[in-house]
Amino acid sequence: MSPFLFRRIAAGIVWCLLILSLLFSVRASVFAARAYNTLAVKAYTPDEASLRESVAETARQFAVEWATWLGDPDEYAKRLSAFLSDPSAAPLPRGVQRAVAASAVSTRQDGPDVWRVDVVVHVERLVKLPQTNAYSVPPALRAADTSASEPQPQAAQGQPQQQAEVSVWRAAVIQVEIPVRTAGGKAAVAGLPAIIPVSRGQGKAAAPTGFGDSPPDNLAAFVNQFLDLYYSGGNVQNFVADGSGVSPLGGWKLQNVDQVQVDNKNNPTKALVECEVTAPGTQAVKQRIVLDLTVFGGRFLVKGLKAAMELGQ
């Protein structure tokens, strides 16, 4: 092949590569522009994010007031008047209930200025139990009630004696959907809460994997001593590494350590600990934590403490 022909072929190959490179660059630019436009459409501006937060908070606050029934219609109407121009549209339900906590779990836009917010409310209801069924109820959950101590009416001859009742607080979780309208950057309730099924939780509390080994004897003893001081608020300086940021908790007492497992028996760097702690008025609270470990001067030290999770240690 002549040198001239070889140069022509080589030049042609180079030009083909340059053209292909240009085409790929243009194609990549188009894809990048489309991706950017898609993200821009889905992204919230600061004003939109603020409005969305206002919608959720308005619904949450209204749910708390709506779900608190203390038996006084005037008091109930006064509380609801902060959200409704005509609180008589929401008559006081019969019974006694109080909202303890509430959280907006879903906010959906259903139109240009219409939103629907799902709110989970933890409530306590006042219910009456036969006195014989109320012995297991902690005293703190018994409501002030004189009916159990008052003389009970005599039953008619041949009828069983009416059993005394005790009022107790019973916890429950409800979920409601609340419609909200927005105008001029402000949110307002647009309807009464509708009770809907409580969303099924997707969380997991199973023990994490990767901790199949039993700990060395000296580590097991170290964990017991450290946790005893940690929960009680003692001095843990000799048990934690410099810069760990681990400080004693206080106010709790280590009841027992059920299990300690490590990631590597010969060279443990993490320990999974299951234990029970107590506090005044509280017994047997289960804890599952992971201790990040290091060795310094021939002894173990804690350089981190965190809640155990099933994946992604």
mmCIF file of C-alpha atoms in Angstrom, residues 2-303:
data_model
loop_
_atom_site.group_PDB
_atom_site.id
_atom_site.type_symbol
_atom_site.label_atom_id
_atom_site.label_comp_id
_atom_site.label_asym_id
_atom_site.label_seq_id
_atom_site.Cartn_x
_atom_site.Cartn_y
_atom_site.Cartn_z
ATOM 1 C CA SER A 2 1.368 3.420 -0.948
ATOM 2 C CA PRO A 3 2.064 5.951 1.781
ATOM 3 C CA PHE A 4 -0.441 8.353 0.193
ATOM 4 C CA LEU A 5 -3.301 5.828 0.306
ATOM 5 C CA PHE A 6 -2.425 4.857 3.877
ATOM 6 C CA ARG A 7 -2.622 8.510 4.954
ATOM 7 C CA ARG A 8 -6.000 8.915 3.261
ATOM 8 C CA ILE A 9 -7.419 5.860 5.032
ATOM 9 C CA ALA A 10 -6.023 6.975 8.386
ATOM 10 C CA ALA A 11 -7.463 10.451 7.914
ATOM 11 C CA GLY A 12 -10.844 8.947 7.055
ATOM 12 C CA ILE A 13 -10.838 6.842 10.226
ATOM 13 C CA VAL A 14 -9.933 9.870 12.338
ATOM 14 C CA TRP A 15 -12.741 11.933 10.791
ATOM 15 C CA CYS A 16 -15.230 9.113 11.400
ATOM 16 C CA LEU A 17 -14.205 8.948 15.056
ATOM 17 C CA LEU A 18 -14.540 12.719 15.400
ATOM 18 C CA ILE A 19 -18.026 12.663 13.860
ATOM 19 C CA LEU A 20 -19.131 9.783 16.102
ATOM 20 C CA SER A 21 -17.743 11.594 19.132
ATOM 21 C CA LEU A 22 -19.683 14.703 18.195
ATOM 22 C CA LEU A 23 -22.901 12.704 17.746
ATOM 23 C CA PHE A 24 -22.477 11.014 21.134
ATOM 24 C CA SER A 25 -21.788 14.392 22.760
ATOM 25 C CA VAL A 26 -24.948 15.882 21.286
ATOM 26 C CA ARG A 27 -26.978 12.854 22.364
ATOM 27 C CA ALA A 28 -25.584 13.051 25.905
ATOM 28 C CA SER A 29 -26.400 16.766 26.054
ATOM 29 C CA VAL A 30 -30.000 16.064 25.039
ATOM 30 C CA PHE A 31 -30.374 13.387 27.707
ATOM 31 C CA ALA A 32 -28.833 15.679 30.331
ATOM 32 C CA ALA A 33 -31.196 18.512 29.355
ATOM 33 C CA ARG A 34 -34.207 16.210 29.580
ATOM 34 C CA ALA A 35 -33.118 14.922 32.983
ATOM 35 C CA TYR A 36 -32.586 18.460 34.246
ATOM 36 C CA ASN A 37 -36.029 19.545 32.991
ATOM 37 C CA THR A 38 -37.630 16.524 34.670
ATOM 38 C CA LEU A 39 -35.948 17.326 37.984
ATOM 39 C CA ALA A 40 -36.861 20.999 37.641
ATOM 40 C CA VAL A 41 -40.530 20.109 37.158
ATOM 41 C CA LYS A 42 -40.545 17.844 40.239
ATOM 42 C CA ALA A 43 -38.466 20.112 42.485
ATOM 43 C CA TYR A 44 -40.169 22.412 44.996
ATOM 44 C CA THR A 45 -39.359 26.089 45.139
ATOM 45 C CA PRO A 46 -38.881 27.564 48.640
ATOM 46 C CA ASP A 47 -42.368 29.107 48.447
ATOM 47 C CA GLU A 48 -43.936 25.793 47.388
ATOM 48 C CA ALA A 49 -42.143 23.934 50.169
ATOM 49 C CA SER A 50 -43.317 26.523 52.716
ATOM 50 C CA LEU A 51 -46.911 26.249 51.471
ATOM 51 C CA ARG A 52 -46.789 22.472 51.625
ATOM 52 C CA GLU A 53 -45.504 22.633 55.205
ATOM 53 C CA SER A 54 -48.275 25.082 56.137
ATOM 54 C CA VAL A 55 -50.917 22.741 54.683
ATOM 55 C CA ALA A 56 -49.593 19.757 56.647
ATOM 56 C CA GLU A 57 -49.287 21.701 59.910
ATOM 57 C CA THR A 58 -52.778 23.188 59.604
ATOM 58 C CA ALA A 59 -54.240 19.718 59.138
ATOM 59 C CA ARG A 60 -52.201 18.301 62.037
ATOM 60 C CA GLN A 61 -53.271 21.030 64.457
ATOM 61 C CA PHE A 62 -56.913 20.714 63.437
ATOM 62 C CA ALA A 63 -56.777 16.938 63.909
ATOM 63 C CA VAL A 64 -55.555 17.404 67.499
ATOM 64 C CA GLU A 65 -58.410 19.763 68.414
ATOM 65 C CA TRP A 66 -61.042 17.739 66.559
ATOM 66 C CA ALA A 67 -59.953 14.499 68.278
ATOM 67 C CA THR A 68 -60.039 15.977 71.804
ATOM 68 C CA TRP A 69 -63.514 15.515 73.299
ATOM 69 C CA LEU A 70 -63.815 16.621 76.922
ATOM 70 C CA GLY A 71 -67.598 16.793 77.217
ATOM 71 C CA ASP A 72 -68.083 20.563 77.044
ATOM 72 C CA PRO A 73 -69.758 21.682 73.754
ATOM 73 C CA ASP A 74 -68.905 25.365 74.258
ATOM 74 C CA GLU A 75 -65.256 24.627 74.963
ATOM 75 C CA TYR A 76 -65.111 22.324 71.929
ATOM 76 C CA ALA A 77 -66.663 24.931 69.629
ATOM 77 C CA LYS A 78 -64.250 27.591 70.892
ATOM 78 C CA ARG A 79 -61.245 25.424 70.082
ATOM 79 C CA LEU A 80 -62.538 24.530 66.619
ATOM 80 C CA SER A 81 -63.337 28.171 65.833
ATOM 81 C CA ALA A 82 -59.608 28.685 65.312
ATOM 82 C CA PHE A 83 -60.004 26.550 62.157
ATOM 83 C CA LEU A 84 -63.688 26.719 61.165
ATOM 84 C CA SER A 85 -65.819 29.816 60.545
ATOM 85 C CA ASP A 86 -68.850 27.793 61.673
ATOM 86 C CA PRO A 87 -67.750 25.312 64.357
ATOM 87 C CA SER A 88 -71.345 24.104 64.750
ATOM 88 C CA ALA A 89 -70.686 22.077 61.599
ATOM 89 C CA ALA A 90 -68.572 19.819 63.820
ATOM 90 C CA PRO A 91 -70.762 18.810 66.781
ATOM 91 C CA LEU A 92 -69.095 17.430 69.880
ATOM 92 C CA PRO A 93 -69.011 13.613 69.773
ATOM 93 C CA ARG A 94 -70.311 11.762 72.792
ATOM 94 C CA GLY A 95 -67.677 10.281 75.051
ATOM 95 C CA VAL A 96 -64.369 11.467 76.448
ATOM 96 C CA GLN A 97 -61.182 11.350 74.385
ATOM 97 C CA ARG A 98 -57.949 13.308 74.315
ATOM 98 C CA ALA A 99 -55.311 13.564 71.596
ATOM 99 C CA VAL A 100 -51.832 12.856 72.923
ATOM 100 C CA ALA A 101 -49.786 13.257 69.727
ATOM 101 C CA ALA A 102 -50.380 13.739 66.005
ATOM 102 C CA SER A 103 -48.264 13.645 62.870
ATOM 103 C CA ALA A 104 -49.003 14.409 59.200
ATOM 104 C CA VAL A 105 -47.850 11.330 57.279
ATOM 105 C CA SER A 106 -49.000 12.181 53.752
ATOM 106 C CA THR A 107 -49.737 15.413 51.865
ATOM 107 C CA ARG A 108 -51.280 15.145 48.380
ATOM 108 C CA GLN A 109 -52.335 17.931 46.024
ATOM 109 C CA ASP A 110 -55.791 17.196 44.639
ATOM 110 C CA GLY A 111 -56.200 20.293 42.493
ATOM 111 C CA PRO A 112 -54.750 23.785 41.940
ATOM 112 C CA ASP A 113 -55.632 24.855 45.486
ATOM 113 C CA VAL A 114 -56.937 21.643 47.075
ATOM 114 C CA TRP A 115 -54.886 19.336 49.283
ATOM 115 C CA ARG A 116 -55.577 16.168 51.231
ATOM 116 C CA VAL A 117 -53.524 15.407 54.325
ATOM 117 C CA ASP A 118 -53.412 12.096 56.183
ATOM 118 C CA VAL A 119 -52.805 12.567 59.900
ATOM 119 C CA VAL A 120 -52.087 9.825 62.435
ATOM 120 C CA VAL A 121 -53.394 10.698 65.910
ATOM 121 C CA HIS A 122 -52.542 8.871 69.126
ATOM 122 C CA VAL A 123 -55.520 9.211 71.461
ATOM 123 C CA GLU A 124 -56.581 8.109 74.924
ATOM 124 C CA ARG A 125 -60.247 7.255 75.494
ATOM 125 C CA LEU A 126 -62.091 7.112 78.789
ATOM 126 C CA VAL A 127 -63.835 3.765 78.995
ATOM 127 C CA LYS A 128 -65.647 1.991 81.797
ATOM 128 C CA LEU A 129 -64.636 -1.494 82.882
ATOM 129 C CA PRO A 130 -66.235 -3.789 85.423
ATOM 130 C CA GLN A 131 -64.337 -3.391 88.662
ATOM 131 C CA THR A 132 -63.278 -7.031 88.606
ATOM 132 C CA ASN A 133 -61.640 -6.471 85.174
ATOM 133 C CA ALA A 134 -59.798 -3.325 86.208
ATOM 134 C CA TYR A 135 -57.440 -4.797 88.806
ATOM 135 C CA SER A 136 -54.678 -5.184 86.208
ATOM 136 C CA VAL A 137 -54.921 -1.554 85.062
ATOM 137 C CA PRO A 138 -52.072 0.593 86.489
ATOM 138 C CA PRO A 139 -53.331 3.230 88.933
ATOM 139 C CA ALA A 140 -51.976 6.011 86.685
ATOM 140 C CA LEU A 141 -54.466 4.996 83.983
ATOM 141 C CA ARG A 142 -57.471 5.084 86.286
ATOM 142 C CA ALA A 143 -59.464 8.258 85.929
ATOM 143 C CA ALA A 144 -60.777 10.172 88.918
ATOM 144 C CA ASP A 145 -64.225 8.655 89.282
ATOM 145 C CA THR A 146 -66.479 8.248 92.289
ATOM 146 C CA SER A 147 -68.925 5.863 90.674
ATOM 147 C CA ALA A 148 -67.038 2.804 91.936
ATOM 148 C CA SER A 149 -67.178 4.035 95.542
ATOM 149 C CA GLU A 150 -70.776 5.213 95.436
ATOM 150 C CA PRO A 151 -73.490 2.853 96.702
ATOM 151 C CA GLN A 152 -74.729 0.718 93.825
ATOM 152 C CA PRO A 153 -78.471 0.540 93.168
ATOM 153 C CA GLN A 154 -80.125 -2.564 94.475
ATOM 154 C CA ALA A 155 -81.095 -5.011 91.757
ATOM 155 C CA ALA A 156 -84.707 -6.084 91.474
ATOM 156 C CA GLN A 157 -85.575 -9.322 93.163
ATOM 157 C CA GLY A 158 -84.415 -12.246 91.083
ATOM 158 C CA GLN A 159 -82.054 -10.057 89.010
ATOM 159 C CA PRO A 160 -78.225 -10.189 89.308
ATOM 160 C CA GLN A 161 -76.580 -7.396 91.260
ATOM 161 C CA GLN A 162 -75.205 -4.677 88.965
ATOM 162 C CA GLN A 163 -71.408 -4.708 89.067
ATOM 163 C CA ALA A 164 -69.474 -1.560 89.934
ATOM 164 C CA GLU A 165 -67.516 0.066 87.082
ATOM 165 C CA VAL A 166 -64.151 1.835 86.975
ATOM 166 C CA SER A 167 -63.186 4.518 84.430
ATOM 167 C CA VAL A 168 -59.789 3.945 82.797
ATOM 168 C CA TRP A 169 -57.814 5.528 79.962
ATOM 169 C CA ARG A 170 -57.285 3.290 76.949
ATOM 170 C CA ALA A 171 -54.773 4.192 74.207
ATOM 171 C CA ALA A 172 -55.674 3.954 70.507
ATOM 172 C CA VAL A 173 -54.298 5.101 67.152
ATOM 173 C CA ILE A 174 -56.546 6.583 64.476
ATOM 174 C CA GLN A 175 -55.792 7.981 61.034
ATOM 175 C CA VAL A 176 -57.837 10.731 59.411
ATOM 176 C CA GLU A 177 -57.867 12.450 56.042
ATOM 177 C CA ILE A 178 -58.364 16.211 56.174
ATOM 178 C CA PRO A 179 -59.114 18.383 53.107
ATOM 179 C CA VAL A 180 -57.309 21.722 53.023
ATOM 180 C CA ARG A 181 -57.612 24.678 50.633
ATOM 181 C CA THR A 182 -54.957 27.295 49.927
ATOM 182 C CA ALA A 183 -55.432 30.896 48.871
ATOM 183 C CA GLY A 184 -52.967 33.757 48.900
ATOM 184 C CA GLY A 185 -50.270 31.527 50.328
ATOM 185 C CA LYS A 186 -52.404 30.568 53.347
ATOM 186 C CA ALA A 187 -53.960 27.228 54.241
ATOM 187 C CA ALA A 188 -57.452 26.678 55.654
ATOM 188 C CA VAL A 189 -59.425 23.599 56.622
ATOM 189 C CA ALA A 190 -61.950 22.669 53.923
ATOM 190 C CA GLY A 191 -63.875 19.832 55.565
ATOM 191 C CA LEU A 192 -64.270 17.546 58.552
ATOM 192 C CA PRO A 193 -61.748 14.758 59.148
ATOM 193 C CA ALA A 194 -62.695 11.418 57.612
ATOM 194 C CA ILE A 195 -61.541 8.400 59.613
ATOM 195 C CA ILE A 196 -59.582 6.036 57.350
ATOM 196 C CA PRO A 197 -57.627 2.809 57.908
ATOM 197 C CA VAL A 198 -54.298 3.250 59.660
ATOM 198 C CA SER A 199 -51.434 2.807 57.199
ATOM 199 C CA ARG A 200 -49.528 -0.406 57.708
ATOM 200 C CA GLY A 201 -45.999 0.259 58.896
ATOM 201 C CA GLN A 202 -43.064 -0.800 56.745
ATOM 202 C CA GLY A 203 -40.414 -0.538 59.439
ATOM 203 C CA LYS A 204 -38.383 -3.452 60.702
ATOM 204 C CA ALA A 205 -37.035 -4.150 64.174
ATOM 205 C CA ALA A 206 -35.392 -7.522 63.592
ATOM 206 C CA ALA A 207 -31.883 -8.173 64.835
ATOM 207 C CA PRO A 208 -29.223 -7.288 62.228
ATOM 208 C CA THR A 209 -27.138 -9.954 60.525
ATOM 209 C CA GLY A 210 -23.366 -10.243 60.692
ATOM 210 C CA PHE A 211 -23.112 -10.814 64.444
ATOM 211 C CA GLY A 212 -22.891 -14.576 64.676
ATOM 212 C CA ASP A 213 -19.896 -14.926 66.998
ATOM 213 C CA SER A 214 -19.903 -15.007 70.780
ATOM 214 C CA PRO A 215 -17.672 -12.382 72.421
ATOM 215 C CA PRO A 216 -14.420 -13.016 74.271
ATOM 216 C CA ASP A 217 -14.912 -13.263 78.027
ATOM 217 C CA ASN A 218 -13.155 -9.979 78.684
ATOM 218 C CA LEU A 219 -15.382 -8.179 76.170
ATOM 219 C CA ALA A 220 -18.585 -9.542 77.710
ATOM 220 C CA ALA A 221 -17.488 -8.271 81.123
ATOM 221 C CA PHE A 222 -16.468 -4.925 79.601
ATOM 222 C CA VAL A 223 -19.902 -4.481 77.970
ATOM 223 C CA ASN A 224 -21.719 -5.141 81.258
ATOM 224 C CA GLN A 225 -19.572 -2.661 83.157
ATOM 225 C CA PHE A 226 -19.811 0.011 80.474
ATOM 226 C CA LEU A 227 -23.599 -0.223 80.075
ATOM 227 C CA ASP A 228 -24.129 -0.194 83.835
ATOM 228 C CA LEU A 229 -22.318 3.159 84.027
ATOM 229 C CA TYR A 230 -23.758 4.456 80.758
ATOM 230 C CA TYR A 231 -27.430 4.019 81.693
ATOM 231 C CA SER A 232 -27.031 5.150 85.294
ATOM 232 C CA GLY A 233 -25.089 8.287 84.332
ATOM 233 C CA GLY A 234 -21.768 7.204 85.852
ATOM 234 C CA ASN A 235 -18.260 8.103 84.692
ATOM 235 C CA VAL A 236 -17.514 6.239 81.446
ATOM 236 C CA GLN A 237 -14.219 7.974 80.730
ATOM 237 C CA ASN A 238 -12.203 4.768 81.130
ATOM 238 C CA PHE A 239 -14.520 2.896 78.755
ATOM 239 C CA VAL A 240 -14.708 5.210 75.732
ATOM 240 C CA ALA A 241 -12.136 6.230 73.140
ATOM 241 C CA ASP A 242 -10.967 9.830 72.870
ATOM 242 C CA GLY A 243 -13.211 11.829 70.569
ATOM 243 C CA SER A 244 -15.955 9.205 70.580
ATOM 244 C CA GLY A 245 -18.630 11.676 71.700
ATOM 245 C CA VAL A 246 -20.239 8.949 73.834
ATOM 246 C CA SER A 247 -21.557 10.446 77.092
ATOM 247 C CA PRO A 248 -23.479 8.748 79.911
ATOM 248 C CA LEU A 249 -27.266 8.699 79.663
ATOM 249 C CA GLY A 250 -28.458 8.808 83.277
ATOM 250 C CA GLY A 251 -31.913 8.241 84.712
ATOM 251 C CA TRP A 252 -31.965 4.551 83.811
ATOM 252 C CA LYS A 253 -30.688 1.333 85.334
ATOM 253 C CA LEU A 254 -29.297 -1.683 83.526
ATOM 254 C CA GLN A 255 -31.502 -4.596 84.520
ATOM 255 C CA ASN A 256 -29.705 -7.348 82.635
ATOM 256 C CA VAL A 257 -27.752 -8.061 79.445
ATOM 257 C CA ASP A 258 -29.534 -10.778 77.482
ATOM 258 C CA GLN A 259 -27.079 -11.262 74.655
ATOM 259 C CA VAL A 260 -23.779 -9.995 73.251
ATOM 260 C CA GLN A 261 -22.608 -10.979 69.777
ATOM 261 C CA VAL A 262 -19.634 -9.717 67.780
ATOM 262 C CA ASP A 263 -18.736 -9.476 64.112
ATOM 263 C CA ASN A 264 -15.445 -11.341 64.604
ATOM 264 C CA LYS A 265 -14.515 -13.364 67.684
ATOM 265 C CA ASN A 266 -10.757 -12.954 67.191
ATOM 266 C CA ASN A 267 -10.799 -9.292 66.230
ATOM 267 C CA PRO A 268 -14.172 -7.754 67.158
ATOM 268 C CA THR A 269 -14.861 -4.251 65.874
ATOM 269 C CA LYS A 270 -18.618 -4.212 66.533
ATOM 270 C CA ALA A 271 -20.795 -5.750 69.227
ATOM 271 C CA LEU A 272 -24.540 -6.275 69.060
ATOM 272 C CA VAL A 273 -26.041 -5.971 72.543
ATOM 273 C CA GLU A 274 -29.566 -6.849 73.651
ATOM 274 C CA CYS A 275 -30.435 -5.749 77.165
ATOM 275 C CA GLU A 276 -33.258 -4.538 79.389
ATOM 276 C CA VAL A 277 -33.297 -1.281 81.320
ATOM 277 C CA THR A 278 -35.586 0.183 83.948
ATOM 278 C CA ALA A 279 -36.487 3.624 85.264
ATOM 279 C CA PRO A 280 -38.724 4.798 88.098
ATOM 280 C CA GLY A 281 -42.205 3.578 87.191
ATOM 281 C CA THR A 282 -40.922 1.763 84.089
ATOM 282 C CA GLN A 283 -39.804 -1.836 83.929
ATOM 283 C CA ALA A 284 -38.184 -4.066 81.299
ATOM 284 C CA VAL A 285 -37.595 -1.685 78.389
ATOM 285 C CA LYS A 286 -35.810 -3.690 75.689
ATOM 286 C CA GLN A 287 -32.757 -2.144 74.065
ATOM 287 C CA ARG A 288 -30.857 -3.373 71.003
ATOM 288 C CA ILE A 289 -27.716 -1.373 70.289
ATOM 289 C CA VAL A 290 -24.467 -1.683 68.379
ATOM 290 C CA LEU A 291 -21.173 -0.703 69.999
ATOM 291 C CA ASP A 292 -18.306 0.330 67.733
ATOM 292 C CA LEU A 293 -15.132 -0.967 69.364
ATOM 293 C CA THR A 294 -11.429 -0.278 69.223
ATOM 294 C CA VAL A 295 -8.478 -1.685 71.136
ATOM 295 C CA PHE A 296 -6.016 0.618 72.869
ATOM 296 C CA GLY A 297 -3.341 -0.471 75.286
ATOM 297 C CA GLY A 298 -4.579 -4.037 75.190
ATOM 298 C CA ARG A 299 -8.106 -3.185 76.298
ATOM 299 C CA PHE A 300 -11.405 -2.519 74.560
ATOM 300 C CA LEU A 301 -12.839 0.971 74.235
ATOM 301 C CA VAL A 302 -16.160 2.182 72.847
ATOM 302 C CA LYS A 303 -15.820 4.656 69.992
#
